[in-house]
C-alpha positions as a printed NumPy array, in Angstrom:
array([[  0.   ,   0.   ,   0.   ],
       [  1.497,   3.303,  -1.055],
       [  0.902,   6.366,   1.081],
       [ -0.486,   9.62 ,  -0.405],
       [  2.766,  11.464,   0.369],
       [  6.204,  10.44 ,  -0.839],
       [  9.78 ,  11.408,  -0.001],
       [ 12.474,  12.508,  -2.459],
       [ 16.163,  12.673,  -1.546],
       [ 18.506,  14.876,  -3.612],
       [ 22.237,  14.882,  -2.904],
       [ 25.451,  15.921,  -4.63 ],
       [ 26.647,  12.354,  -4.045],
       [ 24.954,   9.329,  -5.569],
       [ 26.15 ,   7.272,  -2.584],
       [ 24.633,   9.665,  -0.047],
       [ 21.316,   9.77 ,  -1.918],
       [ 21.155,   5.973,  -2.146],
       [ 22.28 ,   5.526,   1.467],
       [ 19.641,   7.876,   2.876],
       [ 17.045,   6.153,   0.679],
       [ 18.052,   2.718,   1.981],
       [ 17.979,   3.807,   5.63 ],
       [ 14.549,   5.408,   5.53 ],
       [ 13.   ,   2.622,   3.45 ],
       [ 13.62 ,   0.351,   6.471],
       [ 11.265,   2.378,   8.676],
       [  8.783,   3.424,   5.994],
       [  8.116,   0.452,   3.709],
       [  4.769,   1.83 ,   2.491],
       [  6.132,   5.262,   1.543],
       [  7.28 ,   5.9  ,  -2.019],
       [ 10.897,   7.037,  -1.69 ],
       [ 12.974,   8.096,  -4.678],
       [ 16.382,   9.693,  -4.94 ],
       [ 18.93 ,  11.311,  -7.228],
       [ 22.557,  12.097,  -6.611],
       [ 25.656,  13.131,  -8.457],
       [ 26.16 ,  14.287, -12.009],
       [ 25.429,  12.363, -15.183],
       [ 29.11 ,  11.416, -15.491],
       [ 29.251,  10.097, -11.921],
       [ 30.852,  13.151, -10.323],
       [ 29.856,  15.277,  -7.38 ],
       [ 27.02 ,  17.653,  -8.178],
       [ 23.403,  17.534,  -9.258],
       [ 21.58 ,  17.043, -12.525],
       [ 18.291,  18.753, -13.33 ],
       [ 17.199,  15.735, -15.387],
       [ 17.956,  13.304, -12.552],
       [ 16.173,  15.503,  -9.996],
       [ 13.163,  15.789, -12.293],
       [ 13.118,  12.   , -12.785],
       [ 13.334,  11.355,  -9.024],
       [ 10.37 ,  13.631,  -8.381],
       [  8.243,  12.531, -11.331],
       [  8.883,   8.8  , -10.791],
       [  7.749,   8.984,  -7.17 ],
       [  4.383,   7.212,  -6.928],
       [  2.873,   9.932,  -4.737],
       [  1.321,  13.129,  -6.084],
       [  2.62 ,  15.06 ,  -3.078],
       [  6.29 ,  14.739,  -2.173],
       [  8.447,  15.97 ,   0.652],
       [ 11.872,  16.833,  -0.759],
       [ 15.186,  16.98 ,   1.069],
       [ 18.553,  18.123,  -0.244],
       [ 22.126,  18.574,   0.904],
       [ 23.462,  21.75 ,  -0.775],
       [ 22.259,  24.852,  -2.605],
       [ 22.294,  23.697,  -6.226],
       [ 20.257,  20.629,  -5.263],
       [ 17.676,  22.995,  -3.776],
       [ 17.785,  25.12 ,  -6.924],
       [ 17.071,  22.063,  -9.095],
       [ 14.135,  21.075,  -6.868],
       [ 12.719,  24.6  ,  -7.141],
       [ 13.109,  24.529, -10.937],
       [ 11.296,  21.188, -11.174],
       [  8.574,  22.642,  -8.933],
       [  7.869,  25.264, -11.619],
       [  7.063,  22.619, -14.263],
       [  5.761,  19.673, -12.252],
       [  2.125,  18.943, -11.563],
       [  3.095,  17.334,  -8.26 ],
       [  2.842,  19.175,  -4.979],
       [  6.467,  19.574,  -3.911],
       [  7.028,  20.318,  -0.236],
       [ 10.541,  21.568,   0.41 ],
       [ 12.029,  21.757,   3.892],
       [ 15.393,  23.231,   4.841],
       [ 16.159,  20.379,   7.211],
       [ 19.223,  18.139,   7.444],
       [ 18.89 ,  15.572,   4.66 ],
       [ 19.05 ,  12.397,   6.77 ],
       [ 17.241,  13.622,   9.861],
       [ 14.55 ,  15.453,   7.912],
       [ 13.866,  12.61 ,   5.502],
       [ 13.901,  10.023,   8.279],
       [ 11.522,  11.953,  10.539],
       [  9.198,  12.721,   7.648],
       [  9.111,   9.188,   6.238],
       [  8.375,   7.767,   9.695],
       [  5.486,  10.192,  10.153],
       [  4.086,   9.545,   6.666],
       [  4.278,   5.811,   7.419],
       [  2.161,   6.449,  10.546],
       [ -0.368,   8.528,   8.536],
       [  0.458,  11.681,  10.477],
       [ -1.277,  14.851,   9.289],
       [  0.8  ,  17.162,   7.045],
       [  0.422,  20.091,   9.432],
       [  1.836,  17.972,  12.286],
       [  4.756,  16.867,  10.111],
       [  5.462,  20.512,   9.234],
       [  5.341,  21.552,  12.882],
       [  7.668,  18.73 ,  13.874],
       [ 10.175,  19.645,  11.147],
       [ 10.275,  23.286,  12.282],
       [ 12.44 ,  22.195,  15.207],
       [ 15.221,  20.917,  12.953],
       [ 14.966,  23.438,  10.119],
       [ 18.178,  25.123,   9.073],
       [ 17.827,  28.89 ,   9.131]])
């Protein structure tokens, strides 16, 4: 059973993106979790196309997105302009934010409660 909200992980490192994905999938098996990391040639960085694919391939129509550095955030915001999905972007640490969110989505927590809980770990 897939939940109505999904989680998307965007990192400058393909290993970080995959690692965070693998960790949170353990505690949220019913949440659609997708990820993108690194550049198309395998380097450190982000790719608009990969970020777009991670968001669009997520089974949920509403996705919480987490990122590690500024250009990853910029790519998420660019995808948000063209996507029909509801993209919810939090400035929270990538692992802690994604983990806390996925756990709450798994428990069917209300979006406003998830947002309130993430406020405590948001990066200013």
